PDB file of C-alpha atoms in Angstrom:
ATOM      1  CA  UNK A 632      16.243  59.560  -9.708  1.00  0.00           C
ATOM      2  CA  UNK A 633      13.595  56.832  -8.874  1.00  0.00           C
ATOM      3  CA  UNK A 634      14.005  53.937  -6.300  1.00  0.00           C
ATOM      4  CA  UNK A 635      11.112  52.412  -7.672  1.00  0.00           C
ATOM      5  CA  UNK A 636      11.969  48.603  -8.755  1.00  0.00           C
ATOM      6  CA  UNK A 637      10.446  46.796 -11.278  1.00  0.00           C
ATOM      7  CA  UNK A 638       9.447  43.343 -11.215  1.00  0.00           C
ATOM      8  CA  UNK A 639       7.863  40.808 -13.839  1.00  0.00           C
ATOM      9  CA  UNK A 640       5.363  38.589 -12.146  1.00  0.00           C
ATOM     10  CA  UNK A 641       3.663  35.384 -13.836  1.00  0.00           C
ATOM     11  CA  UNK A 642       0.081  34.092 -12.549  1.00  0.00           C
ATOM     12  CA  UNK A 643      -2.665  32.288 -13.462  1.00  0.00           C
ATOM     13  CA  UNK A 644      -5.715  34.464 -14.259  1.00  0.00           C
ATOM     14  CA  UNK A 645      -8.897  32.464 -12.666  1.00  0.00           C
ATOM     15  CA  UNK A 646     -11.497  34.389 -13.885  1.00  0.00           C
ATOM     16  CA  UNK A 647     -12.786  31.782 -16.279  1.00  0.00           C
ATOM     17  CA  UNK A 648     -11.846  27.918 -16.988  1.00  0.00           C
ATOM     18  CA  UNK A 649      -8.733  29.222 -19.587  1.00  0.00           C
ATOM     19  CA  UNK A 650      -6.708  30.375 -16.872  1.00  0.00           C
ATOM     20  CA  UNK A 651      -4.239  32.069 -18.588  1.00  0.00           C
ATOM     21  CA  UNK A 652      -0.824  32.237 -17.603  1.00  0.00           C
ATOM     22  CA  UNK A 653      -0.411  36.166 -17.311  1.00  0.00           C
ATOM     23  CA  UNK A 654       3.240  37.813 -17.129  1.00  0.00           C
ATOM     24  CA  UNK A 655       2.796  40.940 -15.441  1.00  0.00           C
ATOM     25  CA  UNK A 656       5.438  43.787 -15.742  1.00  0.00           C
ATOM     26  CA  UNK A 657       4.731  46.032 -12.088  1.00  0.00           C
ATOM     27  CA  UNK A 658       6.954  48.898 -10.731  1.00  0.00           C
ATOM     28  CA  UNK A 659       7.020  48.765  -6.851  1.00  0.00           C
ATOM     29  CA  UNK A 660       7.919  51.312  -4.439  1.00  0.00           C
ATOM     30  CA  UNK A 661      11.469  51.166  -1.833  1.00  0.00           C
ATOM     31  CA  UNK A 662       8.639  49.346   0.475  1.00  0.00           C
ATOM     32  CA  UNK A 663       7.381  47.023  -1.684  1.00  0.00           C
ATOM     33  CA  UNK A 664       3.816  48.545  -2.849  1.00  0.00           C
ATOM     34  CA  UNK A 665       2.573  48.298  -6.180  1.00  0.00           C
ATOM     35  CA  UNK A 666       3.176  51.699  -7.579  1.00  0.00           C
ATOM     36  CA  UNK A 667       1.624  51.193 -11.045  1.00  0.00           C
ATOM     37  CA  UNK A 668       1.171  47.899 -13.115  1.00  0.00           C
ATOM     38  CA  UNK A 669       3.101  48.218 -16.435  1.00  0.00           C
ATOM     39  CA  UNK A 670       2.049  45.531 -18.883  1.00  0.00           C
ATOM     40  CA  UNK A 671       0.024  42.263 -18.774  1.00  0.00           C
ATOM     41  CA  UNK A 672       0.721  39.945 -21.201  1.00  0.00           C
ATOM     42  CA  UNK A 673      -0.460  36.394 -22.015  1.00  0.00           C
ATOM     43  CA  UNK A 674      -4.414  37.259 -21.754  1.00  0.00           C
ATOM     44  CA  UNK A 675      -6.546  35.889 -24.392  1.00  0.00           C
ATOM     45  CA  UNK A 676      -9.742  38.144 -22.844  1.00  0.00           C
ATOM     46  CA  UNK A 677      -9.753  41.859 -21.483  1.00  0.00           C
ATOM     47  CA  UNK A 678     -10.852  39.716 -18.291  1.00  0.00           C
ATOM     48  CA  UNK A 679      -6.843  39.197 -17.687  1.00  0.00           C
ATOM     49  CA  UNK A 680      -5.686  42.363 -17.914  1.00  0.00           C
ATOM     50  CA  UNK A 681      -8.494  43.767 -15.752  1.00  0.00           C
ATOM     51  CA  UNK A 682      -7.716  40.659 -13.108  1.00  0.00           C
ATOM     52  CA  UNK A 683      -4.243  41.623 -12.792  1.00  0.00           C
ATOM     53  CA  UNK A 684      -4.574  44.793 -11.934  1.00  0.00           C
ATOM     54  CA  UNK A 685      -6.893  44.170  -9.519  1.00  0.00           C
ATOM     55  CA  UNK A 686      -4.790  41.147  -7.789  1.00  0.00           C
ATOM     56  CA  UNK A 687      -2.247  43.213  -8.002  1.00  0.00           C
ATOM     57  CA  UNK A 688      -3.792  46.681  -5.708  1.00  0.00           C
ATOM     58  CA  UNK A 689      -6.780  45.296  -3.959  1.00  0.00           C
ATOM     59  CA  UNK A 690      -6.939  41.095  -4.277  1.00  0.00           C
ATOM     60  CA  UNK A 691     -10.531  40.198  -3.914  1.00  0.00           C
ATOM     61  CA  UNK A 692     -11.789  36.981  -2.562  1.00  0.00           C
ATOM     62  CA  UNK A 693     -15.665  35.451  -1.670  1.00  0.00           C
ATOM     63  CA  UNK A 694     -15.205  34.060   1.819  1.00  0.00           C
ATOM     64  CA  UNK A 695     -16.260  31.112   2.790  1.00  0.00           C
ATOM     65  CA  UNK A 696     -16.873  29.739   6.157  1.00  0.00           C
ATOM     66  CA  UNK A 697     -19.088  28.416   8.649  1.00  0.00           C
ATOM     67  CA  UNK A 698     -21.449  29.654  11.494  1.00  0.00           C
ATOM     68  CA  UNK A 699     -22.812  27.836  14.482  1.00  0.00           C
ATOM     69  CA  UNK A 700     -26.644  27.412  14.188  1.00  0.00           C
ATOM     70  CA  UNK A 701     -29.210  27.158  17.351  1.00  0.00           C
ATOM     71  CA  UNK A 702     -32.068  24.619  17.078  1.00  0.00           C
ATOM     72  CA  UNK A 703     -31.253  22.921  13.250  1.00  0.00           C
ATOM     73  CA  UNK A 704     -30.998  19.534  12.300  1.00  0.00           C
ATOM     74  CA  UNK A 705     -27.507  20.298  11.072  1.00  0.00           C
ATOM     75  CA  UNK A 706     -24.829  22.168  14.252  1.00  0.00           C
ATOM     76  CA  UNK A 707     -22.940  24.243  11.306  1.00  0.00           C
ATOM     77  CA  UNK A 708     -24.397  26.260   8.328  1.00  0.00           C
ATOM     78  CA  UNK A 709     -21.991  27.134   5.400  1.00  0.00           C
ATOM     79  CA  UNK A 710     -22.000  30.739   4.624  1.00  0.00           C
ATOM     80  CA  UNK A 711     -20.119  32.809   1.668  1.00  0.00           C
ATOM     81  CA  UNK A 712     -19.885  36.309   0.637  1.00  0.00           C
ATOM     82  CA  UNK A 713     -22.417  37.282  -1.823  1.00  0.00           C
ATOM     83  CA  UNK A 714     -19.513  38.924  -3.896  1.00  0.00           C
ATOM     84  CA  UNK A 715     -15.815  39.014  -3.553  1.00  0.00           C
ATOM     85  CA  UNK A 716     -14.431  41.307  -0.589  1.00  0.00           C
ATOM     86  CA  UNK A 717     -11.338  43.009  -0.363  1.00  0.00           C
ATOM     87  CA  UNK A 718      -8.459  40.030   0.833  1.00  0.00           C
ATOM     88  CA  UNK A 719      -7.543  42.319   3.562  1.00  0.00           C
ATOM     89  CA  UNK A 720     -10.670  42.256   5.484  1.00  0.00           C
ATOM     90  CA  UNK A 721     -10.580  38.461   5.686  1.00  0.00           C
ATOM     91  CA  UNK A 722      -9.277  38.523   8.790  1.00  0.00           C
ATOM     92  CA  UNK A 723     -11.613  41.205  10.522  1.00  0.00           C
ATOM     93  CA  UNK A 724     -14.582  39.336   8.766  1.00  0.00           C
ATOM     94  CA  UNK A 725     -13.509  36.226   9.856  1.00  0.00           C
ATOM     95  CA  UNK A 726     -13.093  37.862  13.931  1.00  0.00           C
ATOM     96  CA  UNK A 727     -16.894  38.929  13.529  1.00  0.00           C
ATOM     97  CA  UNK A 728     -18.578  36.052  12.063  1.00  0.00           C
ATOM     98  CA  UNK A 729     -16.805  33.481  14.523  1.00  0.00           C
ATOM     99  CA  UNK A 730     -19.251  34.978  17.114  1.00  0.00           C
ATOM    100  CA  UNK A 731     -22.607  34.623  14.982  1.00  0.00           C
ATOM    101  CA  UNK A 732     -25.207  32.279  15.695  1.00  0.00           C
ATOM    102  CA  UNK A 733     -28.354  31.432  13.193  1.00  0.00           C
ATOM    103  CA  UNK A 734     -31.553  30.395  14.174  1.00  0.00           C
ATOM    104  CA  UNK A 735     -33.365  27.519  12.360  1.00  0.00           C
ATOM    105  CA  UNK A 736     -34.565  27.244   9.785  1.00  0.00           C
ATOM    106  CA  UNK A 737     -33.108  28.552   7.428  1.00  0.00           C
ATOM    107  CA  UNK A 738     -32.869  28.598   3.542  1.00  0.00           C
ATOM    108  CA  UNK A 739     -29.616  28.868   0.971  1.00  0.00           C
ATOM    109  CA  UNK A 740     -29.257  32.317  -0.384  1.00  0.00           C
ATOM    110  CA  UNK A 741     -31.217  33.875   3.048  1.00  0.00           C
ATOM    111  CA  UNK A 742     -29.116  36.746   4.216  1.00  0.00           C
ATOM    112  CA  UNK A 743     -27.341  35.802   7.661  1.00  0.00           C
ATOM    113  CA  UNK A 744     -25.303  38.953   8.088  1.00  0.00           C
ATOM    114  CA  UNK A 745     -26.231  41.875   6.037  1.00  0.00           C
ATOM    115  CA  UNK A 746     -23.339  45.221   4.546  1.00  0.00           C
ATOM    116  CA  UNK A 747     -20.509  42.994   6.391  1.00  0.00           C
ATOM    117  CA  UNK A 748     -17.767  45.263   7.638  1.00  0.00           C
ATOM    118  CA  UNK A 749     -19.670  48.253   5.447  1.00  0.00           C
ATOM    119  CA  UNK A 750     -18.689  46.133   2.084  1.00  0.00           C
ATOM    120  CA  UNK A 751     -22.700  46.312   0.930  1.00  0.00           C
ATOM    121  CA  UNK A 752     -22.222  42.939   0.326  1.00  0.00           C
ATOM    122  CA  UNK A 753     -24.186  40.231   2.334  1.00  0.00           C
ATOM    123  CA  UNK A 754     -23.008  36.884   4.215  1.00  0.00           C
ATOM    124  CA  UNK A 755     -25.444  34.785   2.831  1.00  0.00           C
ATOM    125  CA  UNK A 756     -26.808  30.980   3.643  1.00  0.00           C
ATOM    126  CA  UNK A 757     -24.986  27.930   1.053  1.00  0.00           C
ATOM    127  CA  UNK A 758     -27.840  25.410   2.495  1.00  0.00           C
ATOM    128  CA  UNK A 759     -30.852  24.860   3.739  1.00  0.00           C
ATOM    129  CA  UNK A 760     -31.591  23.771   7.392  1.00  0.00           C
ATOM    130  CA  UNK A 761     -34.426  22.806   9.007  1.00  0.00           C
ATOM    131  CA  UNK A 762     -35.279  22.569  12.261  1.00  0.00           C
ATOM    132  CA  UNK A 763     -34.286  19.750  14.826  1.00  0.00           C
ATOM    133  CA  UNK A 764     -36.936  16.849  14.945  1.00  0.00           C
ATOM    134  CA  UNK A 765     -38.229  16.492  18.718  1.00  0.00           C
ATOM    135  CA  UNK A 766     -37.954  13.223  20.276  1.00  0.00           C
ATOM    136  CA  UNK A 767     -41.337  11.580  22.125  1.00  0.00           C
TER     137      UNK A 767
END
């Protein structure tokens, strides 16, 4: 006899401007993991059904932040993920970029921290900065 519980789950899909309002049928384990996702209804794209089930194992999320930047005309450069990483490495991403300084100049789209955390995907620059004007 299974312990498994199921659960019906409603969320917005946000992979395009529809944002469908999914209702997602999941079976979960005595400790709360997703065993398997049953049904996902309220799609009106295969993009739905393909973003619940992957919100639903292994959320994904681009991160964005900031990192400190030696020698620009601006003291902060806004970085992002290239792609969406796993949610759960947030945190450890986070830990690792909070010590990274960038040298100016530097361009949007440059690479500032390349395969972070073994992902193959890049922390990348979101704008340009120059470098600091001198003072006579």
């Amino acid at each position: 006899m299974s312990t498994n519980a199921i659960e019906t789950l409603k969320f917005n899909c946000t992979t395009c401007p529809s944002e469908c309002l999914l209702t997602v049928e999941v079976e979960r384990d005595a400790n709360g993991a997703v065993v398997e996702v049953r049904s996902v209804t309220g799609n009106n794209c295969p993009r739905g059904d393909k973003f619940a089930h992957q919100e639903l194992t292994c959320p994904m999320r681009v991160l964005t932040t900031t990192v400190a930047v030696s020698g620009g005309d601006e003291a902060l450069l806004p970085v992002r993920t290239a792609e969406a990483i796993p949610l759960a490495l947030h945190a450890q991403a986070m830990a690792l970029i909070r010590g990274l300084v960038v040298n100016a100049p530097i361009r949007m789209g440059n690479v500032v921290l390349k395969d972070l955390l073994n992902t193959n995907i890049d922390l990348i620059a979101s704008m340009d900065i120059d470098r600091a004007q001198v003072a006579n």
